[in-house]
Amino acid sequence: MSVRRSLFLAAMLLAALPGVAEAHTGHGAAFSFSSGFLHPFGGLDHVLAMIAVGLLAAQLGGRALWLVPGTFVTVMALAAAAGVSGLPLPGTEYGILLSIIAISLPVAFALGMPVALAMALVGVFAIFHGHAHGAELPAGAEAAPYVAGFALATALIHAAGISFGLALGGLTIGRPALRIAGGAIVLAGCILATV
């Protein structure tokens, strides 16, 4: 895929986010595959963390392109089951906010960590994201389609982050542009944490 096409696809997905965010579920909505799919777009904190996962995978390259986001989605889906069951997880919102900063810092500073460490990093924070999604599901609601919906949406946002990261890496200014994107997400995470 060309750099221009990757940038275009990533820009189109990101441009669609504000309109989709208005469809955030949770207020008397039916919990289904479609509501699960729309749910991750309803919070800037979730979107930023998922894009950061994609940027980290793009920066590491190779096997990280599928192992890092795959770990996040898998752990998130498992943690959603804990949230659905009512198992408490103290500090969930803090964990989500911290995930934005912790996952994008290695991108901003081009830390070049081993893939296994990147998988562990995103896996820990996926617990908070998954638990939050699962805990919002009301008792008696069908969990499987809802979880499948937000897992697919998460994977697509990761793919947008990867595409964006690969496109930035392919530009003439290359790696510095990817580091700047990581830094911008760190800054956004810090701002969200203080609001």
mmCIF file with all atom_site columns, C-alpha atoms in Angstrom:
data_model
loop_
_atom_site.group_PDB
_atom_site.id
_atom_site.type_symbol
_atom_site.label_atom_id
_atom_site.label_alt_id
_atom_site.label_comp_id
_atom_site.label_asym_id
_atom_site.label_entity_id
_atom_site.label_seq_id
_atom_site.pdbx_PDB_ins_code
_atom_site.Cartn_x
_atom_site.Cartn_y
_atom_site.Cartn_z
_atom_site.occupancy
_atom_site.B_iso_or_equiv
_atom_site.pdbx_formal_charge
_atom_site.auth_seq_id
_atom_site.auth_comp_id
_atom_site.auth_asym_id
_atom_site.auth_atom_id
_atom_site.pdbx_PDB_model_num
ATOM 1   C CA . MET A 1 1   ? 0.000   0.000   0.000  1.00 0.00 ? 1   MET A CA 1
ATOM 2   C CA . SER A 1 2   ? 1.406   3.403   -0.943 1.00 0.00 ? 2   SER A CA 1
ATOM 3   C CA . VAL A 1 3   ? 2.209   6.035   1.662  1.00 0.00 ? 3   VAL A CA 1
ATOM 4   C CA . ARG A 1 4   ? -0.364  8.376   0.125  1.00 0.00 ? 4   ARG A CA 1
ATOM 5   C CA . ARG A 1 5   ? -3.099  5.730   0.265  1.00 0.00 ? 5   ARG A CA 1
ATOM 6   C CA . SER A 1 6   ? -2.235  4.794   3.881  1.00 0.00 ? 6   SER A CA 1
ATOM 7   C CA . LEU A 1 7   ? -2.395  8.444   4.922  1.00 0.00 ? 7   LEU A CA 1
ATOM 8   C CA . PHE A 1 8   ? -5.715  8.866   3.120  1.00 0.00 ? 8   PHE A CA 1
ATOM 9   C CA . LEU A 1 9   ? -7.274  5.799   4.782  1.00 0.00 ? 9   LEU A CA 1
ATOM 10  C CA . ALA A 1 10  ? -6.048  6.801   8.231  1.00 0.00 ? 10  ALA A CA 1
ATOM 11  C CA . ALA A 1 11  ? -7.271  10.376  7.740  1.00 0.00 ? 11  ALA A CA 1
ATOM 12  C CA . MET A 1 12  ? -10.705 9.181   6.613  1.00 0.00 ? 12  MET A CA 1
ATOM 13  C CA . LEU A 1 13  ? -11.126 6.953   9.662  1.00 0.00 ? 13  LEU A CA 1
ATOM 14  C CA . LEU A 1 14  ? -9.950  9.664   12.027 1.00 0.00 ? 14  LEU A CA 1
ATOM 15  C CA . ALA A 1 15  ? -12.223 12.232  10.359 1.00 0.00 ? 15  ALA A CA 1
ATOM 16  C CA . ALA A 1 16  ? -15.192 9.954   10.966 1.00 0.00 ? 16  ALA A CA 1
ATOM 17  C CA . LEU A 1 17  ? -14.487 9.619   14.683 1.00 0.00 ? 17  LEU A CA 1
ATOM 18  C CA . PRO A 1 18  ? -16.183 12.816  15.930 1.00 0.00 ? 18  PRO A CA 1
ATOM 19  C CA . GLY A 1 19  ? -19.495 11.884  14.332 1.00 0.00 ? 19  GLY A CA 1
ATOM 20  C CA . VAL A 1 20  ? -19.312 8.319   15.537 1.00 0.00 ? 20  VAL A CA 1
ATOM 21  C CA . ALA A 1 21  ? -18.421 9.452   19.062 1.00 0.00 ? 21  ALA A CA 1
ATOM 22  C CA . GLU A 1 22  ? -21.891 10.956  19.415 1.00 0.00 ? 22  GLU A CA 1
ATOM 23  C CA . ALA A 1 23  ? -23.283 7.423   19.170 1.00 0.00 ? 23  ALA A CA 1
ATOM 24  C CA . HIS A 1 24  ? -21.734 6.398   22.518 1.00 0.00 ? 24  HIS A CA 1
ATOM 25  C CA . THR A 1 25  ? -23.813 3.680   24.103 1.00 0.00 ? 25  THR A CA 1
ATOM 26  C CA . GLY A 1 26  ? -24.859 3.264   27.679 1.00 0.00 ? 26  GLY A CA 1
ATOM 27  C CA . HIS A 1 27  ? -27.986 5.349   28.174 1.00 0.00 ? 27  HIS A CA 1
ATOM 28  C CA . GLY A 1 28  ? -30.871 2.989   27.686 1.00 0.00 ? 28  GLY A CA 1
ATOM 29  C CA . ALA A 1 29  ? -29.374 1.662   24.459 1.00 0.00 ? 29  ALA A CA 1
ATOM 30  C CA . ALA A 1 30  ? -29.836 -1.877  23.207 1.00 0.00 ? 30  ALA A CA 1
ATOM 31  C CA . PHE A 1 31  ? -26.595 -3.794  23.715 1.00 0.00 ? 31  PHE A CA 1
ATOM 32  C CA . SER A 1 32  ? -25.817 -5.589  20.473 1.00 0.00 ? 32  SER A CA 1
ATOM 33  C CA . PHE A 1 33  ? -22.974 -6.103  18.014 1.00 0.00 ? 33  PHE A CA 1
ATOM 34  C CA . SER A 1 34  ? -23.551 -2.629  16.553 1.00 0.00 ? 34  SER A CA 1
ATOM 35  C CA . SER A 1 35  ? -23.663 -0.898  19.937 1.00 0.00 ? 35  SER A CA 1
ATOM 36  C CA . GLY A 1 36  ? -20.497 -2.782  20.913 1.00 0.00 ? 36  GLY A CA 1
ATOM 37  C CA . PHE A 1 37  ? -18.875 -1.717  17.654 1.00 0.00 ? 37  PHE A CA 1
ATOM 38  C CA . LEU A 1 38  ? -19.736 1.944   18.243 1.00 0.00 ? 38  LEU A CA 1
ATOM 39  C CA . HIS A 1 39  ? -18.780 1.925   21.917 1.00 0.00 ? 39  HIS A CA 1
ATOM 40  C CA . PRO A 1 40  ? -14.966 2.395   21.600 1.00 0.00 ? 40  PRO A CA 1
ATOM 41  C CA . PHE A 1 41  ? -15.514 5.499   19.463 1.00 0.00 ? 41  PHE A CA 1
ATOM 42  C CA . GLY A 1 42  ? -17.486 7.089   22.315 1.00 0.00 ? 42  GLY A CA 1
ATOM 43  C CA . GLY A 1 43  ? -14.475 8.014   24.400 1.00 0.00 ? 43  GLY A CA 1
ATOM 44  C CA . LEU A 1 44  ? -11.433 9.949   23.286 1.00 0.00 ? 44  LEU A CA 1
ATOM 45  C CA . ASP A 1 45  ? -9.398  8.130   25.935 1.00 0.00 ? 45  ASP A CA 1
ATOM 46  C CA . HIS A 1 46  ? -10.133 4.747   24.332 1.00 0.00 ? 46  HIS A CA 1
ATOM 47  C CA . VAL A 1 47  ? -9.467  5.998   20.796 1.00 0.00 ? 47  VAL A CA 1
ATOM 48  C CA . LEU A 1 48  ? -6.139  7.615   21.700 1.00 0.00 ? 48  LEU A CA 1
ATOM 49  C CA . ALA A 1 49  ? -4.910  4.504   23.497 1.00 0.00 ? 49  ALA A CA 1
ATOM 50  C CA . MET A 1 50  ? -5.880  2.282   20.567 1.00 0.00 ? 50  MET A CA 1
ATOM 51  C CA . ILE A 1 51  ? -4.145  4.532   18.053 1.00 0.00 ? 51  ILE A CA 1
ATOM 52  C CA . ALA A 1 52  ? -1.082  4.529   20.326 1.00 0.00 ? 52  ALA A CA 1
ATOM 53  C CA . VAL A 1 53  ? -1.074  0.710   20.218 1.00 0.00 ? 53  VAL A CA 1
ATOM 54  C CA . GLY A 1 54  ? -1.082  0.904   16.415 1.00 0.00 ? 54  GLY A CA 1
ATOM 55  C CA . LEU A 1 55  ? 1.722   3.467   16.348 1.00 0.00 ? 55  LEU A CA 1
ATOM 56  C CA . LEU A 1 56  ? 3.826   1.353   18.701 1.00 0.00 ? 56  LEU A CA 1
ATOM 57  C CA . ALA A 1 57  ? 3.291   -1.724  16.519 1.00 0.00 ? 57  ALA A CA 1
ATOM 58  C CA . ALA A 1 58  ? 4.219   0.271   13.399 1.00 0.00 ? 58  ALA A CA 1
ATOM 59  C CA . GLN A 1 59  ? 7.349   1.642   15.025 1.00 0.00 ? 59  GLN A CA 1
ATOM 60  C CA . LEU A 1 60  ? 8.513   -1.812  16.109 1.00 0.00 ? 60  LEU A CA 1
ATOM 61  C CA . GLY A 1 61  ? 7.557   -3.409  12.773 1.00 0.00 ? 61  GLY A CA 1
ATOM 62  C CA . GLY A 1 62  ? 7.831   -7.073  11.815 1.00 0.00 ? 62  GLY A CA 1
ATOM 63  C CA . ARG A 1 63  ? 5.892   -9.480  14.044 1.00 0.00 ? 63  ARG A CA 1
ATOM 64  C CA . ALA A 1 64  ? 4.831   -6.584  16.283 1.00 0.00 ? 64  ALA A CA 1
ATOM 65  C CA . LEU A 1 65  ? 2.437   -5.444  13.552 1.00 0.00 ? 65  LEU A CA 1
ATOM 66  C CA . TRP A 1 66  ? 0.054   -8.241  14.489 1.00 0.00 ? 66  TRP A CA 1
ATOM 67  C CA . LEU A 1 67  ? 1.279   -9.476  17.893 1.00 0.00 ? 67  LEU A CA 1
ATOM 68  C CA . VAL A 1 68  ? 0.978   -6.153  19.728 1.00 0.00 ? 68  VAL A CA 1
ATOM 69  C CA . PRO A 1 69  ? -2.569  -5.247  18.627 1.00 0.00 ? 69  PRO A CA 1
ATOM 70  C CA . GLY A 1 70  ? -3.593  -8.908  18.753 1.00 0.00 ? 70  GLY A CA 1
ATOM 71  C CA . THR A 1 71  ? -2.512  -9.065  22.397 1.00 0.00 ? 71  THR A CA 1
ATOM 72  C CA . PHE A 1 72  ? -4.490  -5.943  23.215 1.00 0.00 ? 72  PHE A CA 1
ATOM 73  C CA . VAL A 1 73  ? -7.698  -7.215  21.594 1.00 0.00 ? 73  VAL A CA 1
ATOM 74  C CA . THR A 1 74  ? -7.403  -10.688 23.149 1.00 0.00 ? 74  THR A CA 1
ATOM 75  C CA . VAL A 1 75  ? -6.706  -9.465  26.680 1.00 0.00 ? 75  VAL A CA 1
ATOM 76  C CA . MET A 1 76  ? -9.379  -6.773  26.361 1.00 0.00 ? 76  MET A CA 1
ATOM 77  C CA . ALA A 1 77  ? -12.009 -9.364  25.402 1.00 0.00 ? 77  ALA A CA 1
ATOM 78  C CA . LEU A 1 78  ? -11.003 -11.605 28.334 1.00 0.00 ? 78  LEU A CA 1
ATOM 79  C CA . ALA A 1 79  ? -11.084 -8.667  30.762 1.00 0.00 ? 79  ALA A CA 1
ATOM 80  C CA . ALA A 1 80  ? -14.527 -7.746  29.467 1.00 0.00 ? 80  ALA A CA 1
ATOM 81  C CA . ALA A 1 81  ? -15.766 -11.075 30.847 1.00 0.00 ? 81  ALA A CA 1
ATOM 82  C CA . ALA A 1 82  ? -14.537 -10.019 34.298 1.00 0.00 ? 82  ALA A CA 1
ATOM 83  C CA . GLY A 1 83  ? -16.345 -6.699  33.901 1.00 0.00 ? 83  GLY A CA 1
ATOM 84  C CA . VAL A 1 84  ? -19.557 -8.415  32.803 1.00 0.00 ? 84  VAL A CA 1
ATOM 85  C CA . SER A 1 85  ? -19.398 -10.761 35.804 1.00 0.00 ? 85  SER A CA 1
ATOM 86  C CA . GLY A 1 86  ? -19.176 -7.788  38.168 1.00 0.00 ? 86  GLY A CA 1
ATOM 87  C CA . LEU A 1 87  ? -15.634 -8.515  39.317 1.00 0.00 ? 87  LEU A CA 1
ATOM 88  C CA . PRO A 1 88  ? -14.333 -5.162  40.621 1.00 0.00 ? 88  PRO A CA 1
ATOM 89  C CA . LEU A 1 89  ? -11.188 -3.553  39.231 1.00 0.00 ? 89  LEU A CA 1
ATOM 90  C CA . PRO A 1 90  ? -10.189 -0.506  41.278 1.00 0.00 ? 90  PRO A CA 1
ATOM 91  C CA . GLY A 1 91  ? -8.747  2.419   39.379 1.00 0.00 ? 91  GLY A CA 1
ATOM 92  C CA . THR A 1 92  ? -10.143 1.431   35.989 1.00 0.00 ? 92  THR A CA 1
ATOM 93  C CA . GLU A 1 93  ? -10.473 5.005   34.732 1.00 0.00 ? 93  GLU A CA 1
ATOM 94  C CA . TYR A 1 94  ? -6.975  5.864   35.966 1.00 0.00 ? 94  TYR A CA 1
ATOM 95  C CA . GLY A 1 95  ? -5.636  2.771   34.213 1.00 0.00 ? 95  GLY A CA 1
ATOM 96  C CA . ILE A 1 96  ? -7.280  3.848   30.964 1.00 0.00 ? 96  ILE A CA 1
ATOM 97  C CA . LEU A 1 97  ? -5.851  7.371   31.206 1.00 0.00 ? 97  LEU A CA 1
ATOM 98  C CA . LEU A 1 98  ? -2.414  6.051   32.131 1.00 0.00 ? 98  LEU A CA 1
ATOM 99  C CA . SER A 1 99  ? -2.544  3.689   29.143 1.00 0.00 ? 99  SER A CA 1
ATOM 100 C CA . ILE A 1 100 ? -2.600  6.626   26.730 1.00 0.00 ? 100 ILE A CA 1
ATOM 101 C CA . ILE A 1 101 ? 0.625   7.990   28.154 1.00 0.00 ? 101 ILE A CA 1
ATOM 102 C CA . ALA A 1 102 ? 2.389   4.691   28.871 1.00 0.00 ? 102 ALA A CA 1
ATOM 103 C CA . ILE A 1 103 ? 1.797   3.221   25.405 1.00 0.00 ? 103 ILE A CA 1
ATOM 104 C CA . SER A 1 104 ? 2.666   6.388   23.467 1.00 0.00 ? 104 SER A CA 1
ATOM 105 C CA . LEU A 1 105 ? 5.817   7.295   25.473 1.00 0.00 ? 105 LEU A CA 1
ATOM 106 C CA . PRO A 1 106 ? 7.883   4.499   23.858 1.00 0.00 ? 106 PRO A CA 1
ATOM 107 C CA . VAL A 1 107 ? 6.772   5.836   20.463 1.00 0.00 ? 107 VAL A CA 1
ATOM 108 C CA . ALA A 1 108 ? 7.677   9.442   21.334 1.00 0.00 ? 108 ALA A CA 1
ATOM 109 C CA . PHE A 1 109 ? 11.123  8.426   22.581 1.00 0.00 ? 109 PHE A CA 1
ATOM 110 C CA . ALA A 1 110 ? 11.683  5.637   20.016 1.00 0.00 ? 110 ALA A CA 1
ATOM 111 C CA . LEU A 1 111 ? 12.568  3.198   22.788 1.00 0.00 ? 111 LEU A CA 1
ATOM 112 C CA . GLY A 1 112 ? 12.674  0.177   20.480 1.00 0.00 ? 112 GLY A CA 1
ATOM 113 C CA . MET A 1 113 ? 11.551  -2.389  23.058 1.00 0.00 ? 113 MET A CA 1
ATOM 114 C CA . PRO A 1 114 ? 11.414  -6.147  22.404 1.00 0.00 ? 114 PRO A CA 1
ATOM 115 C CA . VAL A 1 115 ? 8.092   -7.344  20.983 1.00 0.00 ? 115 VAL A CA 1
ATOM 116 C CA . ALA A 1 116 ? 7.392   -9.444  24.109 1.00 0.00 ? 116 ALA A CA 1
ATOM 117 C CA . LEU A 1 117 ? 7.749   -6.356  26.319 1.00 0.00 ? 117 LEU A CA 1
ATOM 118 C CA . ALA A 1 118 ? 5.448   -4.358  24.040 1.00 0.00 ? 118 ALA A CA 1
ATOM 119 C CA . MET A 1 119 ? 2.900   -7.184  24.224 1.00 0.00 ? 119 MET A CA 1
ATOM 120 C CA . ALA A 1 120 ? 3.100   -7.165  28.023 1.00 0.00 ? 120 ALA A CA 1
ATOM 121 C CA . LEU A 1 121 ? 2.748   -3.383  28.136 1.00 0.00 ? 121 LEU A CA 1
ATOM 122 C CA . VAL A 1 122 ? -0.379  -3.262  25.989 1.00 0.00 ? 122 VAL A CA 1
ATOM 123 C CA . GLY A 1 123 ? -1.777  -6.396  27.632 1.00 0.00 ? 123 GLY A CA 1
ATOM 124 C CA . VAL A 1 124 ? -1.687  -4.844  31.103 1.00 0.00 ? 124 VAL A CA 1
ATOM 125 C CA . PHE A 1 125 ? -3.578  -1.773  29.927 1.00 0.00 ? 125 PHE A CA 1
ATOM 126 C CA . ALA A 1 126 ? -6.010  -3.804  27.838 1.00 0.00 ? 126 ALA A CA 1
ATOM 127 C CA . ILE A 1 127 ? -7.293  -5.198  31.130 1.00 0.00 ? 127 ILE A CA 1
ATOM 128 C CA . PHE A 1 128 ? -8.594  -1.756  32.120 1.00 0.00 ? 128 PHE A CA 1
ATOM 129 C CA . HIS A 1 129 ? -10.145 -1.058  28.721 1.00 0.00 ? 129 HIS A CA 1
ATOM 130 C CA . GLY A 1 130 ? -11.832 -4.464  28.557 1.00 0.00 ? 130 GLY A CA 1
ATOM 131 C CA . HIS A 1 131 ? -13.101 -4.306  32.111 1.00 0.00 ? 131 HIS A CA 1
ATOM 132 C CA . ALA A 1 132 ? -14.617 -0.867  31.492 1.00 0.00 ? 132 ALA A CA 1
ATOM 133 C CA . HIS A 1 133 ? -16.400 -2.070  28.348 1.00 0.00 ? 133 HIS A CA 1
ATOM 134 C CA . GLY A 1 134 ? -17.693 -5.212  30.066 1.00 0.00 ? 134 GLY A CA 1
ATOM 135 C CA . ALA A 1 135 ? -18.794 -3.446  33.249 1.00 0.00 ? 135 ALA A CA 1
ATOM 136 C CA . GLU A 1 136 ? -21.089 -1.185  31.220 1.00 0.00 ? 136 GLU A CA 1
ATOM 137 C CA . LEU A 1 137 ? -23.089 -4.139  29.974 1.00 0.00 ? 137 LEU A CA 1
ATOM 138 C CA . PRO A 1 138 ? -26.281 -4.447  32.037 1.00 0.00 ? 138 PRO A CA 1
ATOM 139 C CA . ALA A 1 139 ? -27.144 -7.711  33.785 1.00 0.00 ? 139 ALA A CA 1
ATOM 140 C CA . GLY A 1 140 ? -28.995 -10.095 31.511 1.00 0.00 ? 140 GLY A CA 1
ATOM 141 C CA . ALA A 1 141 ? -27.771 -8.482  28.271 1.00 0.00 ? 141 ALA A CA 1
ATOM 142 C CA . GLU A 1 142 ? -26.214 -10.734 25.615 1.00 0.00 ? 142 GLU A CA 1
ATOM 143 C CA . ALA A 1 143 ? -22.465 -10.223 26.081 1.00 0.00 ? 143 ALA A CA 1
ATOM 144 C CA . ALA A 1 144 ? -21.000 -12.130 23.108 1.00 0.00 ? 144 ALA A CA 1
ATOM 145 C CA . PRO A 1 145 ? -22.230 -9.890  20.242 1.00 0.00 ? 145 PRO A CA 1
ATOM 146 C CA . TYR A 1 146 ? -21.425 -6.741  22.210 1.00 0.00 ? 146 TYR A CA 1
ATOM 147 C CA . VAL A 1 147 ? -17.878 -7.943  22.975 1.00 0.00 ? 147 VAL A CA 1
ATOM 148 C CA . ALA A 1 148 ? -17.389 -9.030  19.350 1.00 0.00 ? 148 ALA A CA 1
ATOM 149 C CA . GLY A 1 149 ? -18.474 -5.570  18.215 1.00 0.00 ? 149 GLY A CA 1
ATOM 150 C CA . PHE A 1 150 ? -16.065 -3.621  20.379 1.00 0.00 ? 150 PHE A CA 1
ATOM 151 C CA . ALA A 1 151 ? -13.258 -6.105  19.659 1.00 0.00 ? 151 ALA A CA 1
ATOM 152 C CA . LEU A 1 152 ? -13.688 -5.531  15.910 1.00 0.00 ? 152 LEU A CA 1
ATOM 153 C CA . ALA A 1 153 ? -13.844 -1.754  16.339 1.00 0.00 ? 153 ALA A CA 1
ATOM 154 C CA . THR A 1 154 ? -10.706 -1.858  18.482 1.00 0.00 ? 154 THR A CA 1
ATOM 155 C CA . ALA A 1 155 ? -8.870  -3.920  15.850 1.00 0.00 ? 155 ALA A CA 1
ATOM 156 C CA . LEU A 1 156 ? -9.891  -1.422  13.161 1.00 0.00 ? 156 LEU A CA 1
ATOM 157 C CA . ILE A 1 157 ? -8.660  1.535   15.211 1.00 0.00 ? 157 ILE A CA 1
ATOM 158 C CA . HIS A 1 158 ? -5.400  -0.335  15.795 1.00 0.00 ? 158 HIS A CA 1
ATOM 159 C CA . ALA A 1 159 ? -5.174  -0.881  12.022 1.00 0.00 ? 159 ALA A CA 1
ATOM 160 C CA . ALA A 1 160 ? -5.697  2.847   11.457 1.00 0.00 ? 160 ALA A CA 1
ATOM 161 C CA . GLY A 1 161 ? -2.891  3.588   13.922 1.00 0.00 ? 161 GLY A CA 1
ATOM 162 C CA . ILE A 1 162 ? -0.622  1.071   12.205 1.00 0.00 ? 162 ILE A CA 1
ATOM 163 C CA . SER A 1 163 ? -1.421  2.507   8.759  1.00 0.00 ? 163 SER A CA 1
ATOM 164 C CA . PHE A 1 164 ? -0.818  6.023   10.010 1.00 0.00 ? 164 PHE A CA 1
ATOM 165 C CA . GLY A 1 165 ? 2.443   4.982   11.676 1.00 0.00 ? 165 GLY A CA 1
ATOM 166 C CA . LEU A 1 166 ? 3.695   3.149   8.590  1.00 0.00 ? 166 LEU A CA 1
ATOM 167 C CA . ALA A 1 167 ? 2.741   6.096   6.409  1.00 0.00 ? 167 ALA A CA 1
ATOM 168 C CA . LEU A 1 168 ? 4.612   8.500   8.685  1.00 0.00 ? 168 LEU A CA 1
ATOM 169 C CA . GLY A 1 169 ? 7.624   6.177   8.692  1.00 0.00 ? 169 GLY A CA 1
ATOM 170 C CA . GLY A 1 170 ? 7.578   6.175   4.890  1.00 0.00 ? 170 GLY A CA 1
ATOM 171 C CA . LEU A 1 171 ? 7.729   9.964   4.596  1.00 0.00 ? 171 LEU A CA 1
ATOM 172 C CA . THR A 1 172 ? 10.955  11.801  3.866  1.00 0.00 ? 172 THR A CA 1
ATOM 173 C CA . ILE A 1 173 ? 11.157  12.963  7.472  1.00 0.00 ? 173 ILE A CA 1
ATOM 174 C CA . GLY A 1 174 ? 10.444  9.361   8.508  1.00 0.00 ? 174 GLY A CA 1
ATOM 175 C CA . ARG A 1 175 ? 10.958  8.394   12.142 1.00 0.00 ? 175 ARG A CA 1
ATOM 176 C CA . PRO A 1 176 ? 10.778  11.937  13.595 1.00 0.00 ? 176 PRO A CA 1
ATOM 177 C CA . ALA A 1 177 ? 7.203   12.273  12.310 1.00 0.00 ? 177 ALA A CA 1
ATOM 178 C CA . LEU A 1 178 ? 6.218   9.049   14.050 1.00 0.00 ? 178 LEU A CA 1
ATOM 179 C CA . ARG A 1 179 ? 7.868   10.246  17.259 1.00 0.00 ? 179 ARG A CA 1
ATOM 180 C CA . ILE A 1 180 ? 6.002   13.546  17.015 1.00 0.00 ? 180 ILE A CA 1
ATOM 181 C CA . ALA A 1 181 ? 2.701   11.659  16.655 1.00 0.00 ? 181 ALA A CA 1
ATOM 182 C CA . GLY A 1 182 ? 3.576   9.652   19.775 1.00 0.00 ? 182 GLY A CA 1
ATOM 183 C CA . GLY A 1 183 ? 4.441   12.855  21.615 1.00 0.00 ? 183 GLY A CA 1
ATOM 184 C CA . ALA A 1 184 ? 1.139   14.417  20.591 1.00 0.00 ? 184 ALA A CA 1
ATOM 185 C CA . ILE A 1 185 ? -0.732  11.458  22.084 1.00 0.00 ? 185 ILE A CA 1
ATOM 186 C CA . VAL A 1 186 ? 1.333   11.708  25.301 1.00 0.00 ? 186 VAL A CA 1
ATOM 187 C CA . LEU A 1 187 ? 0.350   15.387  25.522 1.00 0.00 ? 187 LEU A CA 1
ATOM 188 C CA . ALA A 1 188 ? -3.311  14.602  24.823 1.00 0.00 ? 188 ALA A CA 1
ATOM 189 C CA . GLY A 1 189 ? -3.239  11.926  27.532 1.00 0.00 ? 189 GLY A CA 1
ATOM 190 C CA . CYS A 1 190 ? -1.743  14.384  30.027 1.00 0.00 ? 190 CYS A CA 1
ATOM 191 C CA . ILE A 1 191 ? -4.448  16.917  29.191 1.00 0.00 ? 191 ILE A CA 1
ATOM 192 C CA . LEU A 1 192 ? -7.217  14.327  29.596 1.00 0.00 ? 192 LEU A CA 1
ATOM 193 C CA . ALA A 1 193 ? -5.739  13.265  32.933 1.00 0.00 ? 193 ALA A CA 1
ATOM 194 C CA . THR A 1 194 ? -6.002  16.824  34.262 1.00 0.00 ? 194 THR A CA 1
ATOM 195 C CA . VAL A 1 195 ? -9.515  17.546  33.001 1.00 0.00 ? 195 VAL A CA 1
#
